[in-house]
Coordinates of N, CA, C and O in Angstrom, one line a residue:
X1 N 14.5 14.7 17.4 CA 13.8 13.8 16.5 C 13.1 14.6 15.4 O 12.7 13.9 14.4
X2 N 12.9 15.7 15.5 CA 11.8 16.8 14.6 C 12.8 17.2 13.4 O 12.4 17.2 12.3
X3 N 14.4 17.4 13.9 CA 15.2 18.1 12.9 C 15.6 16.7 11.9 O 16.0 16.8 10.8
X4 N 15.4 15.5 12.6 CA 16.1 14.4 11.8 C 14.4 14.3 10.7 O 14.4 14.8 9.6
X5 N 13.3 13.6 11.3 CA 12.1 14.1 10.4 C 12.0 15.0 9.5 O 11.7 14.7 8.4
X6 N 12.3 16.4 9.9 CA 12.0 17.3 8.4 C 13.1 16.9 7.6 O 12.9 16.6 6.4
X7 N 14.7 16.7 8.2 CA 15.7 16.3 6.9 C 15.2 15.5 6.2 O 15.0 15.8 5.1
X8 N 14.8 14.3 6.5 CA 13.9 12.8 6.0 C 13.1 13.6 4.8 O 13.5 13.4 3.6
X9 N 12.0 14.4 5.2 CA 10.6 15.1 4.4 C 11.3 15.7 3.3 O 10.9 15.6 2.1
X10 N 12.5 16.5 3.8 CA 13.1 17.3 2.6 C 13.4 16.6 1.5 O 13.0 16.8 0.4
X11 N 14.5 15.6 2.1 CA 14.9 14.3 0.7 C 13.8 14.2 0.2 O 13.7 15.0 -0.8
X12 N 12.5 13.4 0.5 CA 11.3 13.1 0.0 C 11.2 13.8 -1.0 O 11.2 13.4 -2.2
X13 N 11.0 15.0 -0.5 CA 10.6 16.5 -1.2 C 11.3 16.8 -2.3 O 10.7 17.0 -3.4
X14 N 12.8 16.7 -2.2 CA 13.7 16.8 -3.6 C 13.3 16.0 -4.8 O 13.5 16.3 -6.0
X15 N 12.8 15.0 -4.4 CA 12.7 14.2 -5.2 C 11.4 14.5 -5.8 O 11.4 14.3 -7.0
X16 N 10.3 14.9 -5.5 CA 9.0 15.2 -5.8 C 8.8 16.3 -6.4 O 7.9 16.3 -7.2
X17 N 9.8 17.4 -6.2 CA 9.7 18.6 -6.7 C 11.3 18.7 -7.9 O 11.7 19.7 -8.5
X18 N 11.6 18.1 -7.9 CA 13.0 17.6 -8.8 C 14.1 18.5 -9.0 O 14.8 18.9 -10.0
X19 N 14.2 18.7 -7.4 CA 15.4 19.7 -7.4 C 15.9 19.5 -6.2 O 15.4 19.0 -5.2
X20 N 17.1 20.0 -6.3 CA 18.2 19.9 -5.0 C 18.0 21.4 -4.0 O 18.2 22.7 -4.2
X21 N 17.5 20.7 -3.1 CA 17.4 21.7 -2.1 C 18.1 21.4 -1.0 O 17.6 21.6 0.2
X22 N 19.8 20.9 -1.4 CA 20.3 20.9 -0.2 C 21.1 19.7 0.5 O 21.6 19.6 1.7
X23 N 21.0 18.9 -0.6 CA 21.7 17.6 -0.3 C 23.0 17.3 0.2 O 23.4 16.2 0.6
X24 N 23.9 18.8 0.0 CA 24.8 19.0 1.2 C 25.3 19.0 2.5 O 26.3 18.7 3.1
X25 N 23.9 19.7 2.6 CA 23.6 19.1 4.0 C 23.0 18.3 4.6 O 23.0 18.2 5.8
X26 N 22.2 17.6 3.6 CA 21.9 16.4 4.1 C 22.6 15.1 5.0 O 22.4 14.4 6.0
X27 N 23.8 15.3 3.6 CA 24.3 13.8 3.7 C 25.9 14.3 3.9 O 26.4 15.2 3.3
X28 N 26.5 13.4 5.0 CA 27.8 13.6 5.2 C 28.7 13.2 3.9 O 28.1 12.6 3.0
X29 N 30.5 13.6 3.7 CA 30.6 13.6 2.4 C 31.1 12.0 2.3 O 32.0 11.8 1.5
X30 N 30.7 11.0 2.9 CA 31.1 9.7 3.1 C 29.9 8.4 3.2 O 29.9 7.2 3.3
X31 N 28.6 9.5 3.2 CA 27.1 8.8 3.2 C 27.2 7.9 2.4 O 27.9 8.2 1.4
X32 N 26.6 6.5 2.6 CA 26.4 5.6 1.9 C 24.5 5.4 1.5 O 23.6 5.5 2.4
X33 N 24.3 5.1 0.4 CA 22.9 5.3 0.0 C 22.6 3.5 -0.5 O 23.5 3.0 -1.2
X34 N 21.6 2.8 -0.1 CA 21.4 1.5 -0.6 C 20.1 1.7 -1.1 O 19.2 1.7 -0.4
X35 N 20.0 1.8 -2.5 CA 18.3 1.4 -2.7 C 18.1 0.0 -2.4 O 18.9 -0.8 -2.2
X36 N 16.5 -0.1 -2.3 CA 16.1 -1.2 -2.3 C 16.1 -2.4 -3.3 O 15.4 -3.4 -3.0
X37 N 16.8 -2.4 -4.3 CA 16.7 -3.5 -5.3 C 18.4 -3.8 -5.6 O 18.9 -4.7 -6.2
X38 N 18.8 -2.8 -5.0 CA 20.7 -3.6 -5.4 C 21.3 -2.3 -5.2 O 22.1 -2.1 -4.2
X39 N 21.1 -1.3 -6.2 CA 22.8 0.0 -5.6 C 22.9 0.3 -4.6 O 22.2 0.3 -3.6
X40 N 24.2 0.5 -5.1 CA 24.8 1.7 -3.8 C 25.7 2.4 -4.2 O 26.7 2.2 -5.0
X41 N 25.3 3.6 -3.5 CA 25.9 4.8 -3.7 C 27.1 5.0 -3.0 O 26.8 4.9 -1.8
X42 N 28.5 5.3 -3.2 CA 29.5 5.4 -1.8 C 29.8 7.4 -2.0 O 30.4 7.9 -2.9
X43 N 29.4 8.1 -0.8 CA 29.7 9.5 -1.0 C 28.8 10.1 -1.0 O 27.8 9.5 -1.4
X44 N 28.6 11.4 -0.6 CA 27.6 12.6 -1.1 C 27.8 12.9 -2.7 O 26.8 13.0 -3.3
X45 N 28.8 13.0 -3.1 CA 29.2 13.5 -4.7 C 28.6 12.4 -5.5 O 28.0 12.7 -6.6
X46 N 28.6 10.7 -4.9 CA 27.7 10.1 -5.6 C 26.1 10.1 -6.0 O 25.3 10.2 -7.0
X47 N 26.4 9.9 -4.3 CA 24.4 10.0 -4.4 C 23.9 11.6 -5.1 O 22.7 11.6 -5.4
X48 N 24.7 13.0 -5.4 CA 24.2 13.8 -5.7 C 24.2 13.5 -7.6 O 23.4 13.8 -8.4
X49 N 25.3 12.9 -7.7 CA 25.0 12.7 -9.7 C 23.5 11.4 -9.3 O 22.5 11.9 -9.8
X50 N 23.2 10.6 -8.9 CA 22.4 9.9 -8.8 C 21.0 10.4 -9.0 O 20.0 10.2 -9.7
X51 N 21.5 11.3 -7.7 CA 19.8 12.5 -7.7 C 19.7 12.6 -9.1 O 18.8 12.0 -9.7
X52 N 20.6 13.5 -9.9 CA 20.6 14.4 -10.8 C 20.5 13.5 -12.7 O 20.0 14.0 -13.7
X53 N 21.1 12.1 -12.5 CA 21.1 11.4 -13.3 C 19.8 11.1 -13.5 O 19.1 11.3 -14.5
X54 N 19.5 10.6 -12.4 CA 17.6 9.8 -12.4 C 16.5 10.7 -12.9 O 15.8 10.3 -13.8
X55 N 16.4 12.2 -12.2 CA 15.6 12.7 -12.3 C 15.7 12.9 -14.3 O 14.7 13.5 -14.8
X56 N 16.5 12.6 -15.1 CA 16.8 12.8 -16.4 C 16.2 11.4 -17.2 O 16.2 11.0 -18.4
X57 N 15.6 10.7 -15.9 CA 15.1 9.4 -16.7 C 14.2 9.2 -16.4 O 13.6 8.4 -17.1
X58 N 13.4 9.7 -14.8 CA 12.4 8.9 -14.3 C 11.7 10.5 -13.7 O 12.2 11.6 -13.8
X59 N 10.1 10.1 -13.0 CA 9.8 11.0 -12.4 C 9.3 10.3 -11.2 O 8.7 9.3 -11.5
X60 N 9.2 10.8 -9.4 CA 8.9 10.6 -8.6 C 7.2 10.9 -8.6 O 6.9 12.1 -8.5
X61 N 6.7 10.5 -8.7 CA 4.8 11.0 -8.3 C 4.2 11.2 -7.5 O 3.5 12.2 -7.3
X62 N 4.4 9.9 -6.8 CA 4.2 10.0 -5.1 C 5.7 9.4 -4.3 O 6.5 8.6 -4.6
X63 N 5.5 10.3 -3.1 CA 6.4 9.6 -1.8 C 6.1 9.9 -0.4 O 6.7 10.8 0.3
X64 N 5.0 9.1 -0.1 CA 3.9 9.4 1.4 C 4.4 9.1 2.4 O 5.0 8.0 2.2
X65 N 4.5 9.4 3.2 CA 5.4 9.0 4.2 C 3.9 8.7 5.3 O 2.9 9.2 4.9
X66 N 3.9 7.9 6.3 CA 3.6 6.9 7.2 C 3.8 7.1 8.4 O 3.0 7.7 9.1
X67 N 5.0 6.6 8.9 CA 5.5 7.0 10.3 C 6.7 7.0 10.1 O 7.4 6.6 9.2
X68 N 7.2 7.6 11.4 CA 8.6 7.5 11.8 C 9.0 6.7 13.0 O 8.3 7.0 13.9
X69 N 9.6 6.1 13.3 CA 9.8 5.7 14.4 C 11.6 5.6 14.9 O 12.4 5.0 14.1
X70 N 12.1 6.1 16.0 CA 13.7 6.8 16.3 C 14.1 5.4 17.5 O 13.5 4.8 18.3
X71 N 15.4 5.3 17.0 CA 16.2 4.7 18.4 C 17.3 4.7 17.9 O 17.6 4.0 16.9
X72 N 18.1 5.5 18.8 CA 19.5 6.0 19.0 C 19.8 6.9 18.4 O 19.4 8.1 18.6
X73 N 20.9 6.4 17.0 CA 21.4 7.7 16.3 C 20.8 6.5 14.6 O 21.4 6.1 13.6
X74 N 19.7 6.4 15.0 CA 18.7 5.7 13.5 C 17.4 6.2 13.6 O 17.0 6.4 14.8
X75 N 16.7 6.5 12.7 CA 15.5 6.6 12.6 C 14.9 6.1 11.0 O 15.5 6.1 10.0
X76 N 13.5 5.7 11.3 CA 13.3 4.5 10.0 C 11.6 5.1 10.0 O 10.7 5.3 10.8
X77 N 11.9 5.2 8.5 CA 10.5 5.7 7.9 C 9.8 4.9 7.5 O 10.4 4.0 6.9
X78 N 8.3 4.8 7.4 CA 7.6 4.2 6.1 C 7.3 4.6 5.6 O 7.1 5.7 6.0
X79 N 6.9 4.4 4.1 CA 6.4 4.8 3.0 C 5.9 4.5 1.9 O 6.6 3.6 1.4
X80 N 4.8 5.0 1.1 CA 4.4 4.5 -0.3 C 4.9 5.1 -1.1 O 5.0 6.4 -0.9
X81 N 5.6 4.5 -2.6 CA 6.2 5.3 -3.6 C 6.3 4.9 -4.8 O 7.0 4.0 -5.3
X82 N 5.7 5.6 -5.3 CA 5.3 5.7 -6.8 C 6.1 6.7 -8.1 O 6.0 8.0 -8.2
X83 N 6.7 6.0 -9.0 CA 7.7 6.9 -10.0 C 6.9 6.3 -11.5 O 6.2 5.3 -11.4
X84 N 7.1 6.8 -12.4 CA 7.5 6.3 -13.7 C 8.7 6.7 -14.3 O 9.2 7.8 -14.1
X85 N 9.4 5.6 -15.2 CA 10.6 5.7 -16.1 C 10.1 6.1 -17.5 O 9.5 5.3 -18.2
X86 N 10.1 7.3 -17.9 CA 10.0 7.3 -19.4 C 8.7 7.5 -19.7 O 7.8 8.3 -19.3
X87 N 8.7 6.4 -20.7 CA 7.0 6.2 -21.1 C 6.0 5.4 -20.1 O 4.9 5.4 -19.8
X88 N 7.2 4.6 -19.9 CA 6.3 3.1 -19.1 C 5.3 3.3 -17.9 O 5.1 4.3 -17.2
X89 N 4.8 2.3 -17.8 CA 3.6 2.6 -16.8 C 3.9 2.8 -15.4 O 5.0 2.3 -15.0
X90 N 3.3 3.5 -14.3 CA 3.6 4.0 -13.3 C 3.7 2.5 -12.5 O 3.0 1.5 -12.7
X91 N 4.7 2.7 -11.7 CA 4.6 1.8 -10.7 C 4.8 2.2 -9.3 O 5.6 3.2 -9.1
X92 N 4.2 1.5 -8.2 CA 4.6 2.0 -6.8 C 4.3 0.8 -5.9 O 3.7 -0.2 -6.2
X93 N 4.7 1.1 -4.9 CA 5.5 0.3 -4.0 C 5.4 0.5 -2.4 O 5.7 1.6 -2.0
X94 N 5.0 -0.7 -1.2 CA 5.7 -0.1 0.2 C 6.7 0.1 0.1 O 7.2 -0.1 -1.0
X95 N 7.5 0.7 1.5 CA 8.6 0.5 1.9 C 9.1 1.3 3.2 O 8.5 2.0 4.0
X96 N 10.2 1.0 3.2 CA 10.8 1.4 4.8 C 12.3 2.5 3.9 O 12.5 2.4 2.7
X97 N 12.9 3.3 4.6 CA 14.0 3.9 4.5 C 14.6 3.5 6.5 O 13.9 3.3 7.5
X98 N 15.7 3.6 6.3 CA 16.8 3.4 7.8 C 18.3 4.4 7.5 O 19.4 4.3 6.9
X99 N 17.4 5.6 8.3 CA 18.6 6.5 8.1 C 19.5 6.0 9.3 O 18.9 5.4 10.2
X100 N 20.8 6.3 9.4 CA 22.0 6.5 10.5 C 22.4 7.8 10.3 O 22.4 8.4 9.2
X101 N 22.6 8.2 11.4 CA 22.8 10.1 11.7 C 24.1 10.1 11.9 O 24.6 8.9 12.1
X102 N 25.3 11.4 12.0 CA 26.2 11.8 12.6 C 25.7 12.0 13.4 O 24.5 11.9 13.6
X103 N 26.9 12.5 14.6 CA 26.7 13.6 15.9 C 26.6 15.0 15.2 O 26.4 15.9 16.1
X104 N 26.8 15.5 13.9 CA 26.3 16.4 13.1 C 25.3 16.8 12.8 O 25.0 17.9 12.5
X105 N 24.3 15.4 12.7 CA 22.8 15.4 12.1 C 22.9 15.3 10.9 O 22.5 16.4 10.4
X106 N 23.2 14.8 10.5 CA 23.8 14.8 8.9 C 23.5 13.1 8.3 O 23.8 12.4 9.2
X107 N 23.0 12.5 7.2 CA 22.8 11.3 6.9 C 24.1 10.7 6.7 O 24.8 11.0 5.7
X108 N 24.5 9.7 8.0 CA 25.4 9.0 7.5 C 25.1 7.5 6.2 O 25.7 6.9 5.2
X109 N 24.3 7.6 6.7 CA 23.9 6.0 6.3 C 22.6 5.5 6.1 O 22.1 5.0 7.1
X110 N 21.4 5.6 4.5 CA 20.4 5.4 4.3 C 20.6 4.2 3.7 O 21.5 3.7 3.0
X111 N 18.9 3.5 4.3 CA 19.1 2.2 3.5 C 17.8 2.2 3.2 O 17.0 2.3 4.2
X112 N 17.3 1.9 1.8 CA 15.9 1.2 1.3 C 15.9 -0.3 1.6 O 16.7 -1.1 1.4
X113 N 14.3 -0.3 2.2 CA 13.6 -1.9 1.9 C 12.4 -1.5 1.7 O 11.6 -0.7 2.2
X114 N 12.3 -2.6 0.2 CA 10.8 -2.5 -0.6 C 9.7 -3.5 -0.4 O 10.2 -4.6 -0.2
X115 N 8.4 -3.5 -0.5 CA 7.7 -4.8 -0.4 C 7.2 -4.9 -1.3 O 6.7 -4.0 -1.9
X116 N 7.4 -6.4 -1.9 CA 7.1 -6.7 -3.4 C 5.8 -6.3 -3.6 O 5.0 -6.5 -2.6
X117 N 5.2 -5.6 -4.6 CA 4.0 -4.8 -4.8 C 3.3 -6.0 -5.0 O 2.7 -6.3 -3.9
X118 N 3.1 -6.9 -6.0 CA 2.5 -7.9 -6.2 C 2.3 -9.0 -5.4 O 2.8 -10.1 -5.5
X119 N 1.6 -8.4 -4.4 CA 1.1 -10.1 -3.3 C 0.1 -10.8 -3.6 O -0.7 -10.5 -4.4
X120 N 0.2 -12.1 -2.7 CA -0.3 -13.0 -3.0 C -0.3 -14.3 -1.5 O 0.7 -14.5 -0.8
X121 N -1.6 -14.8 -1.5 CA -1.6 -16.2 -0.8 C -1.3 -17.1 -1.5 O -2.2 -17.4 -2.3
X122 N 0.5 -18.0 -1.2 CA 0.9 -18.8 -1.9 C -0.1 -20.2 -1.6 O -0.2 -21.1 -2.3
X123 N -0.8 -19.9 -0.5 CA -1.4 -21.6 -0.2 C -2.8 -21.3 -0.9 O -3.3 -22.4 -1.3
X124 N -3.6 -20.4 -1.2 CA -4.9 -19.9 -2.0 C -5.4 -21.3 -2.6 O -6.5 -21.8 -2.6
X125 N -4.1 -21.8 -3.2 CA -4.4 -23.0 -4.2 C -4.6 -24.4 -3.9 O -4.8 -25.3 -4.6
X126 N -4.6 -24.4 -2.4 CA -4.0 -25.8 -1.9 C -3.1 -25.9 -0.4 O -2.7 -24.9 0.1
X127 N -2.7 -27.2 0.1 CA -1.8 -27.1 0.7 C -0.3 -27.1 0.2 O 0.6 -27.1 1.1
X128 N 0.0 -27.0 -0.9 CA 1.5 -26.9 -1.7 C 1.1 -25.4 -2.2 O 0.0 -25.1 -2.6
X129 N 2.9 -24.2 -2.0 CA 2.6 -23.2 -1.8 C 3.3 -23.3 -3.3 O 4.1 -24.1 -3.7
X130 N 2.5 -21.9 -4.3 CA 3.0 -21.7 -5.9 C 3.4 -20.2 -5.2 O 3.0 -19.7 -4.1
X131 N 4.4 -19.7 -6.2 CA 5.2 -18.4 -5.8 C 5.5 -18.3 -7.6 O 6.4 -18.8 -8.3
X132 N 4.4 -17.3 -8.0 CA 4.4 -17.1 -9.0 C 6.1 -16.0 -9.5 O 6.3 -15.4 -10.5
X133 N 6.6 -16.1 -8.5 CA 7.8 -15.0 -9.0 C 8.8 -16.3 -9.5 O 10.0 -16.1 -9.5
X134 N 8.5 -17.1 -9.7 CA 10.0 -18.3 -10.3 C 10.8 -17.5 -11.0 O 11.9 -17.5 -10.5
X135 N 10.6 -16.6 -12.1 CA 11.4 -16.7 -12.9 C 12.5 -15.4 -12.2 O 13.4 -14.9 -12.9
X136 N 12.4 -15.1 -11.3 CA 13.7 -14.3 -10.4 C 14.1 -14.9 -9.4 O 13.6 -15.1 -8.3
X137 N 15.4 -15.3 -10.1 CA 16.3 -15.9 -9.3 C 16.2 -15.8 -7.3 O 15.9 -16.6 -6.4
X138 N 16.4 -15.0 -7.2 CA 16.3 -14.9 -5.2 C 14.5 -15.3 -5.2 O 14.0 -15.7 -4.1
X139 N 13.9 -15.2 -5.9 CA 12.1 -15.5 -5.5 C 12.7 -17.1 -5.3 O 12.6 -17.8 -4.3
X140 N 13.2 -17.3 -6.4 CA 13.6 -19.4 -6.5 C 14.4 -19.3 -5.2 O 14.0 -20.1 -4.3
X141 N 15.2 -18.7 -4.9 CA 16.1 -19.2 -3.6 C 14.9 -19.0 -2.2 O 14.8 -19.8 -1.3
X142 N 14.2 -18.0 -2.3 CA 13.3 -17.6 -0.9 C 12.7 -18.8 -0.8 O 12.7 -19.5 0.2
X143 N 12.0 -19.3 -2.5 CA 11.0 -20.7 -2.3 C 11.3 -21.9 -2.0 O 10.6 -22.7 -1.4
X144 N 12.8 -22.1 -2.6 CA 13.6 -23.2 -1.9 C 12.8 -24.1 -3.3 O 11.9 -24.9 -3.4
X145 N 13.4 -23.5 -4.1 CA 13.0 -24.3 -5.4 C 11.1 -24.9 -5.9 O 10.6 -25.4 -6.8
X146 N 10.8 -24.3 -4.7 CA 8.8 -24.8 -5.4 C 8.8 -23.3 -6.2 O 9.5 -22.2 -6.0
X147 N 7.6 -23.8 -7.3 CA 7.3 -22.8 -7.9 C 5.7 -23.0 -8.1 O 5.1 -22.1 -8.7

């Protein structure tokens, strides 16, 4: 569980310190990568221009990690994480990562989930719930059309 954890820390790490230390061996050459808002990566060769692409647009700030918790050949992190794009303002975020291992130890299979930064008590107002996210499409599907 210690060698799958520091692999975990190191990714973190690459990204904080904005270099590849090894993403080789991180990830098997068939790893699939899911951020949390929609891509996916199919490959190591992918996810490594990805690394390499982003860090030419964004910068990582924070990425705290939480806990770990293991079962089987998965283990799933939490975490706070904070980037800016460019000029724009910093933003950050919970979230979870769900690695899947080889029998190599190697990342077969990471998956991001994010928690919308912006919460809120939809009933705050009343017994009828407002979900100020209307204007994104899946917010209207979760609310089942109230806004």
């Amino acid at each position: 569980m210690r060698e799958r954890e520091e692999a975990l820390r190191l990714w973190l790490d690459m990204w904080l310190r904005r270099e590849d230390f090894g993403l080789e061996d991180l990830f098997a050459p068939d790893a699939v990568y899911t951020e949390s808002w929609g891509p996916v990566y199919r490959g190591r060769e992918a996810i490594a221009h990805w690394f390499r692409e982003w860090l030419t647009r964004g910068r990582v700030l924070a990425w705290d990690i939480h806990r770990f918790f293991h079962a089987g050949d998965q283990t799933a992190v939490t975490w706070f994480f904070r980037y800016q794009m460019g000029g724009e303002e910093p933003v950050g975020f919970e979230g979870v990562s769900v690695a899947e291992w080889t029998e190599d130890g190697q990342i077969a299979r990471l998956t991001e989930y994010c928690c919308e930064p912006a919460q809120y008590d939809p009933y705050a107002g009343g017994p009828v719930p407002v979900f100020p996210g209307g204007d994104r499409p899946l917010y209207q599907q979760f609310a089942g059309g109230v806004k």
